[in-house]
Amino acid sequence: MAASDAVIELKGVERHYVQGSDKLTILSGVDFSLRRGEIVALVAPSGTGKSTLLHTAGLLERPDAGDVILAGRACGRLSDDQRTSIRRNDVGFVYQFHHLLPEFSALENLMMPQLIRGLPREEAAKRAAQLLDYMQIGKRGHHRPAELSGGEQQRVAIARAVANAPLVLLADEPTGNLDPVTASYVFEALEALVRQSGLAALIATHNHELAARMDRRVTLADGKVVPL
């Protein structure tokens, strides 16, 4: 992949943690990139650094060495405020648990990141409704999370992650809490959203059936991203 095709690049990224007198290396010179409209599966056993990779790529953690290049901009050494601003606008996160705000409706949960970004309330509501319709849960927009099924909750979480039209979607076991049929349905909705919007998506999953449906598969070995 040419560098110009990449939406996000990790170049020589290292991540270490200190436990007492020991230095634990999680990421060791990771080189990895995603292009627009591409969905990549990250398949690796627990404890190998999947979450650390996602958090570093998503600017939640700062690399100890190397850099994260997002839309051509080096982000690894930016200030916390700068990285927060970029993350709010250009990166979407989906986790295994939906983390929706329980006191707000599905529609309001989608409006929240847009309002924080500064969009007028009317515009945020319109886009939120469009996203819920696209995820085929528009009729459930005024229901709170507790009134939604697990699959519906996760589709709302995915829609919320892309509410600000980010460049990159990072998902950590987004279907891990769902039964196989619901997981497949949620993935279909996620895949359609990525294809339609041109997002670059990295999805950590233990589900090999879903991983096989993505554009390519990678894993973590000795702190590096390698193809499967």
PDB file of C-alpha atoms in Angstrom:
ATOM      1  CA  MET A   1       0.000   0.000   0.000  1.00  0.00           C
ATOM      2  CA  ALA A   2       1.404   3.387  -0.952  1.00  0.00           C
ATOM      3  CA  ALA A   3       1.786   5.848   1.898  1.00  0.00           C
ATOM      4  CA  SER A   4      -0.519   8.274   0.089  1.00  0.00           C
ATOM      5  CA  ASP A   5      -3.326   5.682   0.194  1.00  0.00           C
ATOM      6  CA  ALA A   6      -3.182   5.322   3.960  1.00  0.00           C
ATOM      7  CA  VAL A   7      -5.672   7.080   6.213  1.00  0.00           C
ATOM      8  CA  ILE A   8      -3.741   6.016   9.299  1.00  0.00           C
ATOM      9  CA  GLU A   9      -0.195   4.700   9.683  1.00  0.00           C
ATOM     10  CA  LEU A  10       1.706   3.351  12.654  1.00  0.00           C
ATOM     11  CA  LYS A  11       5.439   3.713  12.083  1.00  0.00           C
ATOM     12  CA  GLY A  12       7.834   1.915  14.385  1.00  0.00           C
ATOM     13  CA  VAL A  13       5.408   2.219  17.296  1.00  0.00           C
ATOM     14  CA  GLU A  14       6.610   0.934  20.656  1.00  0.00           C
ATOM     15  CA  ARG A  15       4.665   0.713  23.896  1.00  0.00           C
ATOM     16  CA  HIS A  16       6.156  -0.302  27.225  1.00  0.00           C
ATOM     17  CA  TYR A  17       4.866  -0.597  30.777  1.00  0.00           C
ATOM     18  CA  VAL A  18       6.900  -0.756  33.965  1.00  0.00           C
ATOM     19  CA  GLN A  19       5.955  -3.278  36.634  1.00  0.00           C
ATOM     20  CA  GLY A  20       8.181  -2.814  39.656  1.00  0.00           C
ATOM     21  CA  SER A  21      11.722  -3.185  38.354  1.00  0.00           C
ATOM     22  CA  ASP A  22      10.588  -4.930  35.169  1.00  0.00           C
ATOM     23  CA  LYS A  23       9.921  -3.312  31.809  1.00  0.00           C
ATOM     24  CA  LEU A  24       7.127  -5.026  29.901  1.00  0.00           C
ATOM     25  CA  THR A  25       7.165  -4.528  26.130  1.00  0.00           C
ATOM     26  CA  ILE A  26       3.712  -4.739  24.546  1.00  0.00           C
ATOM     27  CA  LEU A  27       4.308  -3.191  21.113  1.00  0.00           C
ATOM     28  CA  SER A  28       7.758  -3.505  19.579  1.00  0.00           C
ATOM     29  CA  GLY A  29       8.252  -1.508  16.388  1.00  0.00           C
ATOM     30  CA  VAL A  30       4.741  -1.848  14.930  1.00  0.00           C
ATOM     31  CA  ASP A  31       4.408  -0.848  11.270  1.00  0.00           C
ATOM     32  CA  PHE A  32       0.819  -0.917  10.095  1.00  0.00           C
ATOM     33  CA  SER A  33      -1.563   1.109   7.938  1.00  0.00           C
ATOM     34  CA  LEU A  34      -5.208   1.264   6.889  1.00  0.00           C
ATOM     35  CA  ARG A  35      -6.634   2.738   3.723  1.00  0.00           C
ATOM     36  CA  ARG A  36      -9.978   4.398   3.115  1.00  0.00           C
ATOM     37  CA  GLY A  37     -12.920   1.976   2.970  1.00  0.00           C
ATOM     38  CA  GLU A  38     -10.856  -0.959   4.240  1.00  0.00           C
ATOM     39  CA  ILE A  39     -11.942  -3.287   7.048  1.00  0.00           C
ATOM     40  CA  VAL A  40      -9.143  -5.229   8.742  1.00  0.00           C
ATOM     41  CA  ALA A  41      -9.582  -7.935  11.375  1.00  0.00           C
ATOM     42  CA  LEU A  42      -7.162  -8.011  14.305  1.00  0.00           C
ATOM     43  CA  VAL A  43      -7.201 -11.600  15.561  1.00  0.00           C
ATOM     44  CA  ALA A  44      -4.954 -12.447  18.494  1.00  0.00           C
ATOM     45  CA  PRO A  45      -5.169 -14.156  21.903  1.00  0.00           C
ATOM     46  CA  SER A  46      -5.988 -12.124  24.983  1.00  0.00           C
ATOM     47  CA  GLY A  47      -2.968 -10.482  26.569  1.00  0.00           C
ATOM     48  CA  THR A  48      -1.033  -9.949  23.342  1.00  0.00           C
ATOM     49  CA  GLY A  49      -1.682  -6.204  23.161  1.00  0.00           C
ATOM     50  CA  LYS A  50      -4.804  -5.787  21.018  1.00  0.00           C
ATOM     51  CA  SER A  51      -6.310  -3.118  23.243  1.00  0.00           C
ATOM     52  CA  THR A  52      -2.967  -1.345  23.563  1.00  0.00           C
ATOM     53  CA  LEU A  53      -2.647  -1.263  19.782  1.00  0.00           C
ATOM     54  CA  LEU A  54      -6.176   0.135  19.388  1.00  0.00           C
ATOM     55  CA  HIS A  55      -5.666   2.730  22.118  1.00  0.00           C
ATOM     56  CA  THR A  56      -2.359   3.861  20.636  1.00  0.00           C
ATOM     57  CA  ALA A  57      -3.752   4.028  17.108  1.00  0.00           C
ATOM     58  CA  GLY A  58      -6.721   5.975  18.456  1.00  0.00           C
ATOM     59  CA  LEU A  59      -4.503   8.463  20.321  1.00  0.00           C
ATOM     60  CA  LEU A  60      -5.760   7.384  23.738  1.00  0.00           C
ATOM     61  CA  GLU A  61      -2.206   6.328  24.605  1.00  0.00           C
ATOM     62  CA  ARG A  62       1.015   7.993  23.509  1.00  0.00           C
ATOM     63  CA  PRO A  63       3.628   5.764  21.833  1.00  0.00           C
ATOM     64  CA  ASP A  64       6.937   5.437  23.673  1.00  0.00           C
ATOM     65  CA  ALA A  65       8.688   5.433  20.298  1.00  0.00           C
ATOM     66  CA  GLY A  66       7.602   5.746  16.691  1.00  0.00           C
ATOM     67  CA  ASP A  67       4.591   7.734  15.538  1.00  0.00           C
ATOM     68  CA  VAL A  68       0.928   7.584  14.557  1.00  0.00           C
ATOM     69  CA  ILE A  69       0.186   9.384  11.275  1.00  0.00           C
ATOM     70  CA  LEU A  70      -3.475  10.279  10.780  1.00  0.00           C
ATOM     71  CA  ALA A  71      -4.467  11.829   7.444  1.00  0.00           C
ATOM     72  CA  GLY A  72      -0.845  12.762   6.886  1.00  0.00           C
ATOM     73  CA  ARG A  73      -0.418  14.431  10.283  1.00  0.00           C
ATOM     74  CA  ALA A  74       2.069  13.129  12.852  1.00  0.00           C
ATOM     75  CA  CYS A  75       0.091  12.803  16.093  1.00  0.00           C
ATOM     76  CA  GLY A  76       2.227  10.826  18.519  1.00  0.00           C
ATOM     77  CA  ARG A  77       3.963  13.823  20.065  1.00  0.00           C
ATOM     78  CA  LEU A  78       1.075  16.255  20.127  1.00  0.00           C
ATOM     79  CA  SER A  79      -0.226  17.658  23.413  1.00  0.00           C
ATOM     80  CA  ASP A  80      -3.092  15.943  25.234  1.00  0.00           C
ATOM     81  CA  ASP A  81      -5.480  18.709  24.182  1.00  0.00           C
ATOM     82  CA  GLN A  82      -4.456  18.431  20.529  1.00  0.00           C
ATOM     83  CA  ARG A  83      -4.816  14.659  20.530  1.00  0.00           C
ATOM     84  CA  THR A  84      -8.213  14.913  22.243  1.00  0.00           C
ATOM     85  CA  SER A  85      -9.424  17.312  19.560  1.00  0.00           C
ATOM     86  CA  ILE A  86      -8.255  15.021  16.746  1.00  0.00           C
ATOM     87  CA  ARG A  87      -9.735  11.977  18.463  1.00  0.00           C
ATOM     88  CA  ARG A  88     -13.107  13.708  18.911  1.00  0.00           C
ATOM     89  CA  ASN A  89     -13.333  14.576  15.217  1.00  0.00           C
ATOM     90  CA  ASP A  90     -11.417  11.876  13.344  1.00  0.00           C
ATOM     91  CA  VAL A  91     -11.554   8.643  15.376  1.00  0.00           C
ATOM     92  CA  GLY A  92     -14.548   6.525  16.353  1.00  0.00           C
ATOM     93  CA  PHE A  93     -14.432   3.805  19.020  1.00  0.00           C
ATOM     94  CA  VAL A  94     -16.716   0.802  19.566  1.00  0.00           C
ATOM     95  CA  TYR A  95     -16.229  -1.536  22.515  1.00  0.00           C
ATOM     96  CA  GLN A  96     -17.565  -4.952  23.510  1.00  0.00           C
ATOM     97  CA  PHE A  97     -20.020  -3.275  25.879  1.00  0.00           C
ATOM     98  CA  HIS A  98     -22.025  -0.474  24.302  1.00  0.00           C
ATOM     99  CA  HIS A  99     -21.318   2.217  26.978  1.00  0.00           C
ATOM    100  CA  LEU A 100     -24.444   4.139  26.002  1.00  0.00           C
ATOM    101  CA  LEU A 101     -25.646   6.777  28.465  1.00  0.00           C
ATOM    102  CA  PRO A 102     -28.607   5.079  30.189  1.00  0.00           C
ATOM    103  CA  GLU A 103     -30.563   8.242  30.966  1.00  0.00           C
ATOM    104  CA  PHE A 104     -30.695   9.337  27.318  1.00  0.00           C
ATOM    105  CA  SER A 105     -32.556   7.908  24.340  1.00  0.00           C
ATOM    106  CA  ALA A 106     -30.774   6.274  21.404  1.00  0.00           C
ATOM    107  CA  LEU A 107     -31.268   9.471  19.404  1.00  0.00           C
ATOM    108  CA  GLU A 108     -29.842  11.627  22.197  1.00  0.00           C
ATOM    109  CA  ASN A 109     -26.848   9.299  22.572  1.00  0.00           C
ATOM    110  CA  LEU A 110     -26.015   9.936  18.913  1.00  0.00           C
ATOM    111  CA  MET A 111     -26.574  13.655  19.252  1.00  0.00           C
ATOM    112  CA  MET A 112     -24.209  13.998  22.215  1.00  0.00           C
ATOM    113  CA  PRO A 113     -20.832  13.776  20.400  1.00  0.00           C
ATOM    114  CA  GLN A 114     -22.113  16.110  17.711  1.00  0.00           C
ATOM    115  CA  LEU A 115     -23.238  18.708  20.254  1.00  0.00           C
ATOM    116  CA  ILE A 116     -19.878  18.471  21.993  1.00  0.00           C
ATOM    117  CA  ARG A 117     -18.241  19.150  18.650  1.00  0.00           C
ATOM    118  CA  GLY A 118     -20.361  22.274  18.316  1.00  0.00           C
ATOM    119  CA  LEU A 119     -23.062  21.284  15.809  1.00  0.00           C
ATOM    120  CA  PRO A 120     -26.455  23.000  16.181  1.00  0.00           C
ATOM    121  CA  ARG A 121     -29.010  20.825  17.959  1.00  0.00           C
ATOM    122  CA  GLU A 122     -31.320  20.617  14.920  1.00  0.00           C
ATOM    123  CA  GLU A 123     -28.482  19.456  12.655  1.00  0.00           C
ATOM    124  CA  ALA A 124     -27.285  16.910  15.240  1.00  0.00           C
ATOM    125  CA  ALA A 125     -30.802  15.492  15.606  1.00  0.00           C
ATOM    126  CA  LYS A 126     -31.216  15.188  11.839  1.00  0.00           C
ATOM    127  CA  ARG A 127     -27.929  13.328  11.381  1.00  0.00           C
ATOM    128  CA  ALA A 128     -28.645  11.100  14.390  1.00  0.00           C
ATOM    129  CA  ALA A 129     -32.009  10.117  12.921  1.00  0.00           C
ATOM    130  CA  GLN A 130     -30.410   9.386   9.545  1.00  0.00           C
ATOM    131  CA  LEU A 131     -27.793   7.134  11.135  1.00  0.00           C
ATOM    132  CA  LEU A 132     -30.401   5.230  13.135  1.00  0.00           C
ATOM    133  CA  ASP A 133     -32.423   4.728   9.951  1.00  0.00           C
ATOM    134  CA  TYR A 134     -29.303   3.498   8.157  1.00  0.00           C
ATOM    135  CA  MET A 135     -28.703   0.994  10.953  1.00  0.00           C
ATOM    136  CA  GLN A 136     -32.365  -0.086  10.609  1.00  0.00           C
ATOM    137  CA  ILE A 137     -33.373   0.995  14.109  1.00  0.00           C
ATOM    138  CA  GLY A 138     -34.881   4.387  13.329  1.00  0.00           C
ATOM    139  CA  LYS A 139     -38.170   3.414  14.997  1.00  0.00           C
ATOM    140  CA  ARG A 140     -36.273   2.771  18.249  1.00  0.00           C
ATOM    141  CA  GLY A 141     -34.694   6.219  18.419  1.00  0.00           C
ATOM    142  CA  HIS A 142     -36.710   7.446  21.393  1.00  0.00           C
ATOM    143  CA  HIS A 143     -36.079   4.331  23.476  1.00  0.00           C
ATOM    144  CA  ARG A 144     -33.463   4.316  26.223  1.00  0.00           C
ATOM    145  CA  PRO A 145     -30.693   1.684  26.117  1.00  0.00           C
ATOM    146  CA  ALA A 146     -32.396  -0.553  28.721  1.00  0.00           C
ATOM    147  CA  GLU A 147     -35.399  -0.809  26.387  1.00  0.00           C
ATOM    148  CA  LEU A 148     -33.272  -2.044  23.457  1.00  0.00           C
ATOM    149  CA  SER A 149     -32.008  -5.548  22.680  1.00  0.00           C
ATOM    150  CA  GLY A 150     -28.289  -6.301  22.800  1.00  0.00           C
ATOM    151  CA  GLY A 151     -28.018  -6.103  19.024  1.00  0.00           C
ATOM    152  CA  GLU A 152     -29.912  -2.812  18.939  1.00  0.00           C
ATOM    153  CA  GLN A 153     -27.707  -1.348  21.655  1.00  0.00           C
ATOM    154  CA  GLN A 154     -24.574  -2.263  19.734  1.00  0.00           C
ATOM    155  CA  ARG A 155     -25.920  -0.805  16.498  1.00  0.00           C
ATOM    156  CA  VAL A 156     -26.594   2.442  18.366  1.00  0.00           C
ATOM    157  CA  ALA A 157     -23.018   2.319  19.712  1.00  0.00           C
ATOM    158  CA  ILE A 158     -21.649   1.890  16.181  1.00  0.00           C
ATOM    159  CA  ALA A 159     -23.798   4.745  14.891  1.00  0.00           C
ATOM    160  CA  ARG A 160     -22.610   6.950  17.761  1.00  0.00           C
ATOM    161  CA  ALA A 161     -18.982   6.127  16.927  1.00  0.00           C
ATOM    162  CA  VAL A 162     -19.419   7.515  13.415  1.00  0.00           C
ATOM    163  CA  ALA A 163     -21.734  10.414  14.293  1.00  0.00           C
ATOM    164  CA  ASN A 164     -18.953  12.965  13.715  1.00  0.00           C
ATOM    165  CA  ALA A 165     -17.928  11.362  10.389  1.00  0.00           C
ATOM    166  CA  PRO A 166     -14.484  10.193  11.577  1.00  0.00           C
ATOM    167  CA  LEU A 167     -11.711   8.968   9.307  1.00  0.00           C
ATOM    168  CA  VAL A 168     -10.995   5.820  11.323  1.00  0.00           C
ATOM    169  CA  LEU A 169     -13.172   3.363  13.246  1.00  0.00           C
ATOM    170  CA  LEU A 170     -11.499   1.230  15.922  1.00  0.00           C
ATOM    171  CA  ALA A 171     -13.558  -1.588  17.416  1.00  0.00           C
ATOM    172  CA  ASP A 172     -12.598  -3.876  20.302  1.00  0.00           C
ATOM    173  CA  GLU A 173     -14.676  -7.084  20.200  1.00  0.00           C
ATOM    174  CA  PRO A 174     -17.814  -5.209  19.053  1.00  0.00           C
ATOM    175  CA  THR A 175     -19.869  -8.406  18.759  1.00  0.00           C
ATOM    176  CA  GLY A 176     -18.303 -10.264  21.687  1.00  0.00           C
ATOM    177  CA  ASN A 177     -21.420 -10.093  23.869  1.00  0.00           C
ATOM    178  CA  LEU A 178     -23.841 -11.150  21.130  1.00  0.00           C
ATOM    179  CA  ASP A 179     -25.132 -14.515  19.970  1.00  0.00           C
ATOM    180  CA  PRO A 180     -23.832 -15.685  16.547  1.00  0.00           C
ATOM    181  CA  VAL A 181     -26.920 -14.658  14.563  1.00  0.00           C
ATOM    182  CA  THR A 182     -27.085 -11.186  16.138  1.00  0.00           C
ATOM    183  CA  ALA A 183     -23.303 -10.787  15.809  1.00  0.00           C
ATOM    184  CA  SER A 184     -23.524 -11.508  12.082  1.00  0.00           C
ATOM    185  CA  TYR A 185     -26.365  -9.016  11.666  1.00  0.00           C
ATOM    186  CA  VAL A 186     -24.495  -6.290  13.571  1.00  0.00           C
ATOM    187  CA  PHE A 187     -21.350  -6.907  11.534  1.00  0.00           C
ATOM    188  CA  GLU A 188     -23.324  -6.601   8.302  1.00  0.00           C
ATOM    189  CA  ALA A 189     -24.575  -3.201   9.459  1.00  0.00           C
ATOM    190  CA  LEU A 190     -21.065  -2.138  10.437  1.00  0.00           C
ATOM    191  CA  GLU A 191     -19.609  -3.321   7.137  1.00  0.00           C
ATOM    192  CA  ALA A 192     -22.254  -1.490   5.114  1.00  0.00           C
ATOM    193  CA  LEU A 193     -21.575   1.695   7.071  1.00  0.00           C
ATOM    194  CA  VAL A 194     -17.831   1.447   6.455  1.00  0.00           C
ATOM    195  CA  ARG A 195     -18.263   0.806   2.732  1.00  0.00           C
ATOM    196  CA  GLN A 196     -20.762   3.602   2.304  1.00  0.00           C
ATOM    197  CA  SER A 197     -18.829   6.204   4.307  1.00  0.00           C
ATOM    198  CA  GLY A 198     -15.292   5.273   3.256  1.00  0.00           C
ATOM    199  CA  LEU A 199     -14.052   4.808   6.812  1.00  0.00           C
ATOM    200  CA  ALA A 200     -10.893   2.878   7.557  1.00  0.00           C
ATOM    201  CA  ALA A 201     -11.772   0.229  10.158  1.00  0.00           C
ATOM    202  CA  LEU A 202      -9.679  -1.992  12.432  1.00  0.00           C
ATOM    203  CA  ILE A 203     -11.753  -4.550  14.313  1.00  0.00           C
ATOM    204  CA  ALA A 204     -10.345  -6.741  17.065  1.00  0.00           C
ATOM    205  CA  THR A 205     -12.295  -9.988  17.248  1.00  0.00           C
ATOM    206  CA  HIS A 206     -12.066 -13.590  18.381  1.00  0.00           C
ATOM    207  CA  ASN A 207     -14.776 -14.521  15.882  1.00  0.00           C
ATOM    208  CA  HIS A 208     -12.907 -16.211  13.024  1.00  0.00           C
ATOM    209  CA  GLU A 209     -16.044 -16.429  10.889  1.00  0.00           C
ATOM    210  CA  LEU A 210     -16.492 -12.653  11.000  1.00  0.00           C
ATOM    211  CA  ALA A 211     -12.747 -12.092  10.539  1.00  0.00           C
ATOM    212  CA  ALA A 212     -12.839 -14.132   7.324  1.00  0.00           C
ATOM    213  CA  ARG A 213     -15.401 -11.683   5.906  1.00  0.00           C
ATOM    214  CA  MET A 214     -13.078  -8.703   6.256  1.00  0.00           C
ATOM    215  CA  ASP A 215     -10.605  -7.433   3.648  1.00  0.00           C
ATOM    216  CA  ARG A 216      -7.582  -8.873   5.422  1.00  0.00           C
ATOM    217  CA  ARG A 217      -6.579 -10.351   8.751  1.00  0.00           C
ATOM    218  CA  VAL A 218      -3.629  -9.495  10.969  1.00  0.00           C
ATOM    219  CA  THR A 219      -2.381 -10.656  14.339  1.00  0.00           C
ATOM    220  CA  LEU A 220       0.165  -9.618  16.960  1.00  0.00           C
ATOM    221  CA  ALA A 221       3.350 -11.643  17.312  1.00  0.00           C
ATOM    222  CA  ASP A 222       6.324 -10.602  19.414  1.00  0.00           C
ATOM    223  CA  GLY A 223       4.878  -7.110  19.687  1.00  0.00           C
ATOM    224  CA  LYS A 224       4.520  -6.631  15.927  1.00  0.00           C
ATOM    225  CA  VAL A 225       1.533  -6.653  13.573  1.00  0.00           C
ATOM    226  CA  VAL A 226       1.865  -9.474  11.053  1.00  0.00           C
ATOM    227  CA  PRO A 227      -0.533 -10.831   8.397  1.00  0.00           C
ATOM    228  CA  LEU A 228      -2.561 -13.985   8.985  1.00  0.00           C
TER     229      LEU A 228
END
